[in-house]
Amino acid sequence: MGKITIAIDGYSSTGKSTIAKRLAASLNYIYVDTGAMYRAVTLFALQEGIINESGQLDEAALVDKLSEIHLKFVPNQETGRSEMFLNNKNVEHEIRTLHVSGFVSKVAAIKEVREKLVKMQQAMGKDKGIVMDGRDIGTVVFPEAELKLFMTASPETRAARRYKELLEKGEQVTYDEVLRNVEERDRIDSTRTVSPLTKAKDAIEFDNSDMGLEEQFERIHDYAQRVMAKVG
């Protein structure tokens, strides 16, 4: 079977990364978590005071410092998963907090940030054999991807999943806080001027509100196998 590019887009907390990681592993493909890249830039902005204590983001200051941001995925030898490094420091844990989640959509809406990261993402996938998830993979990063999926679920379902995940990581949060974060991210992602979250015309819409992980994986793996067979 020929190698293809698999683009998985969709709303926050729809399980895109979980499915993408498993799919990549089963196909022996490279997996790229683009959300981690935007989260790392957001963490940098927080660390540098570009997002101040009152939550105001200085866009011009962040653009000025983009050249100081160096991102790379480094495989964890114990888990077999790649982890995000920001300026040679492992920030995989820090970028997954609700605090970072609260600002990532604002940072991701900045034109210069998206341009920098899109170039990096396109370079990573130039040889195909890649599964990449995010918000604009099928529309902007890889508009010619052979398989495009658009993941969706109700805000309440997504908030419940995210709330459980954060509690398991030891974060002190409430369900209402998480639901507000999910809804606000949806609003920003869908209405931003640059690369808004939209379903590509040729993407398969995949609502997993009432679907378990195993069923999701089996159906998506089947989609991939059929497309790969056509490519030859």
XYZ file of C-alpha atoms in Angstrom:
232
model
C 0.000 0.000 0.000
C 1.146 3.530 -0.746
C 1.919 6.076 1.943
C -0.623 8.833 2.474
C -1.108 11.969 4.539
C -3.853 11.758 7.167
C -5.253 15.065 8.429
C -7.425 15.026 11.541
C -9.105 18.312 12.408
C -11.874 19.197 14.804
C -12.967 20.808 18.021
C -10.981 20.728 21.247
C -11.277 17.645 23.460
C -12.745 15.421 20.750
C -9.960 12.902 21.251
C -8.112 13.816 18.046
C -4.669 13.242 19.539
C -5.601 9.932 21.162
C -6.936 8.537 17.887
C -4.128 10.042 15.808
C -1.414 8.532 18.023
C -2.967 5.082 17.918
C -3.601 5.263 14.180
C -0.022 6.347 13.478
C 1.345 3.522 15.616
C -0.819 0.905 13.871
C 0.260 2.116 10.416
C 3.894 2.729 11.408
C 3.412 6.383 10.464
C 4.855 9.539 12.039
C 2.484 11.325 14.424
C 2.558 15.108 14.873
C 0.496 16.833 17.572
C 0.198 20.378 16.212
C -1.807 21.426 19.262
C 1.281 20.798 21.376
C 3.185 23.258 19.193
C 0.646 26.041 19.752
C 0.528 25.201 23.447
C 4.323 25.505 23.655
C 4.212 28.968 22.080
C 1.501 29.898 24.576
C 3.634 28.634 27.461
C 6.530 30.752 26.170
C 4.264 33.818 26.143
C 3.207 33.138 29.728
C 6.775 32.581 30.901
C 7.978 35.780 29.226
C 5.165 37.906 30.636
C 3.787 38.490 27.145
C 0.515 37.341 28.639
C 0.265 39.368 31.828
C -1.341 38.498 35.153
C -4.669 39.977 34.068
C -4.690 37.744 30.983
C -3.857 40.396 28.386
C -1.837 39.143 25.410
C 0.694 41.526 23.818
C 0.571 40.241 20.254
C 3.297 42.559 18.945
C 5.701 41.450 21.678
C 5.096 37.793 20.891
C 5.652 38.336 17.165
C 8.925 40.128 17.961
C 10.122 37.108 19.959
C 9.047 34.338 17.570
C 12.636 33.890 16.405
C 13.547 32.927 19.990
C 11.080 30.023 20.010
C 12.530 26.664 19.013
C 10.270 23.615 19.067
C 10.981 19.948 18.555
C 9.423 16.588 19.324
C 11.731 14.198 21.171
C 10.868 10.499 21.585
C 10.508 9.312 25.190
C 12.423 6.043 25.326
C 10.255 4.687 28.161
C 6.823 5.457 26.736
C 7.674 5.373 23.039
C 5.829 8.666 22.578
C 7.246 11.945 21.325
C 7.193 14.844 23.786
C 7.315 18.577 23.180
C 10.529 20.443 23.879
C 10.544 24.248 24.025
C 14.031 25.732 23.680
C 15.576 22.374 24.629
C 13.402 21.907 27.723
C 10.743 19.200 28.062
C 7.450 21.040 28.584
C 5.066 18.164 27.864
C 3.441 18.408 31.299
C 3.298 22.221 31.526
C 1.552 22.662 28.174
C -1.339 20.353 29.099
C -2.687 22.462 31.990
C -6.031 24.257 31.930
C -4.108 27.528 32.460
C -2.348 27.134 29.113
C -5.599 25.931 27.522
C -7.201 29.211 28.521
C -4.904 31.219 26.238
C -3.888 28.863 23.437
C -6.726 29.805 21.071
C -5.799 33.502 21.336
C -2.161 32.752 20.572
C -3.121 30.425 17.714
C -5.179 33.219 16.130
C -2.068 35.348 15.507
C -1.172 35.315 11.810
C 2.606 35.243 12.290
C 2.411 32.399 14.816
C 0.367 30.292 12.436
C 2.687 31.031 9.506
C 5.747 29.934 11.493
C 4.180 26.705 12.720
C 2.486 25.809 9.426
C 5.875 25.928 7.671
C 7.306 23.597 10.308
C 4.358 21.222 9.974
C 4.540 21.111 6.183
C 8.249 20.294 6.370
C 7.509 17.427 8.769
C 5.014 15.877 6.362
C 6.719 16.394 3.018
C 7.424 12.653 2.594
C 3.894 11.515 3.570
C 3.410 8.575 5.923
C 2.190 10.997 8.569
C -0.844 11.499 10.813
C -1.288 15.096 11.927
C -4.080 16.534 14.051
C -5.093 20.121 14.713
C -7.523 22.782 13.546
C -6.395 23.588 10.000
C -4.511 20.519 8.808
C -6.926 19.551 6.035
C -7.692 23.124 5.004
C -4.311 24.887 5.228
C -1.374 22.646 6.159
C -2.180 19.695 3.875
C -5.144 20.624 1.656
C -4.184 17.731 -0.656
C -4.184 15.107 2.125
C -5.577 11.805 0.891
C -7.627 11.251 4.065
C -9.250 14.066 6.014
C -11.335 13.659 9.146
C -13.272 16.297 11.054
C -13.899 15.269 14.663
C -16.813 16.663 16.610
C -18.862 15.994 19.759
C -21.195 18.007 21.959
C -19.530 20.634 24.212
C -20.879 18.849 27.295
C -19.392 15.508 26.229
C -16.040 17.091 25.463
C -15.980 19.014 28.738
C -16.730 15.838 30.706
C -13.852 14.032 29.002
C -11.445 16.898 29.580
C -12.555 17.325 33.211
C -11.878 13.648 33.937
C -8.465 13.866 32.270
C -7.440 16.942 34.272
C -8.578 15.407 37.575
C -6.513 12.308 36.811
C -3.499 14.583 36.350
C -4.103 16.137 39.768
C -5.410 19.527 38.646
C -7.884 21.341 40.874
C -10.662 22.303 38.466
C -14.443 22.240 38.269
C -16.576 20.874 35.448
C -18.087 24.333 34.876
C -14.613 25.843 34.418
C -13.733 23.214 31.853
C -17.039 23.627 29.993
C -16.518 27.407 29.793
C -13.001 26.824 28.456
C -14.267 24.383 25.804
C -17.003 26.771 24.660
C -14.669 29.772 24.572
C -12.065 27.866 22.570
C -14.774 26.808 20.121
C -15.806 30.439 19.695
C -12.264 31.731 19.124
C -11.179 28.841 16.896
C -14.250 29.130 14.671
C -14.319 32.928 14.315
C -10.633 33.895 14.042
C -9.607 35.707 10.872
C -6.610 33.492 10.066
C -7.231 29.802 9.324
C -10.509 29.433 11.248
C -11.646 25.992 12.309
C -13.776 24.759 9.425
C -14.517 21.375 7.931
C -12.757 20.799 4.619
C -15.221 20.073 1.820
C -13.753 16.615 1.285
C -13.370 15.722 4.973
C -15.337 12.935 6.656
C -17.302 14.354 9.600
C -16.922 12.080 12.604
C -19.200 12.702 15.602
C -17.967 10.587 18.505
C -20.338 11.904 21.191
C -21.740 8.412 21.800
C -18.821 6.345 20.614
C -16.175 4.475 22.579
C -12.481 4.672 21.755
C -12.320 1.165 20.295
C -15.198 1.748 17.894
C -13.704 5.070 16.822
C -10.326 3.524 16.139
C -11.728 0.590 14.165
C -13.815 2.821 11.913
C -11.021 5.330 11.273
C -8.440 2.590 10.739
C -10.786 1.097 8.132
C -11.043 4.483 6.364
C -7.239 4.685 6.243
C -6.815 1.151 4.923
C -9.281 1.758 2.109
C -7.599 5.001 1.037
C -4.106 3.457 1.228
C -5.288 0.557 -0.957
C -6.532 2.986 -3.625
C -3.199 4.846 -3.619
C -1.382 1.551 -4.120
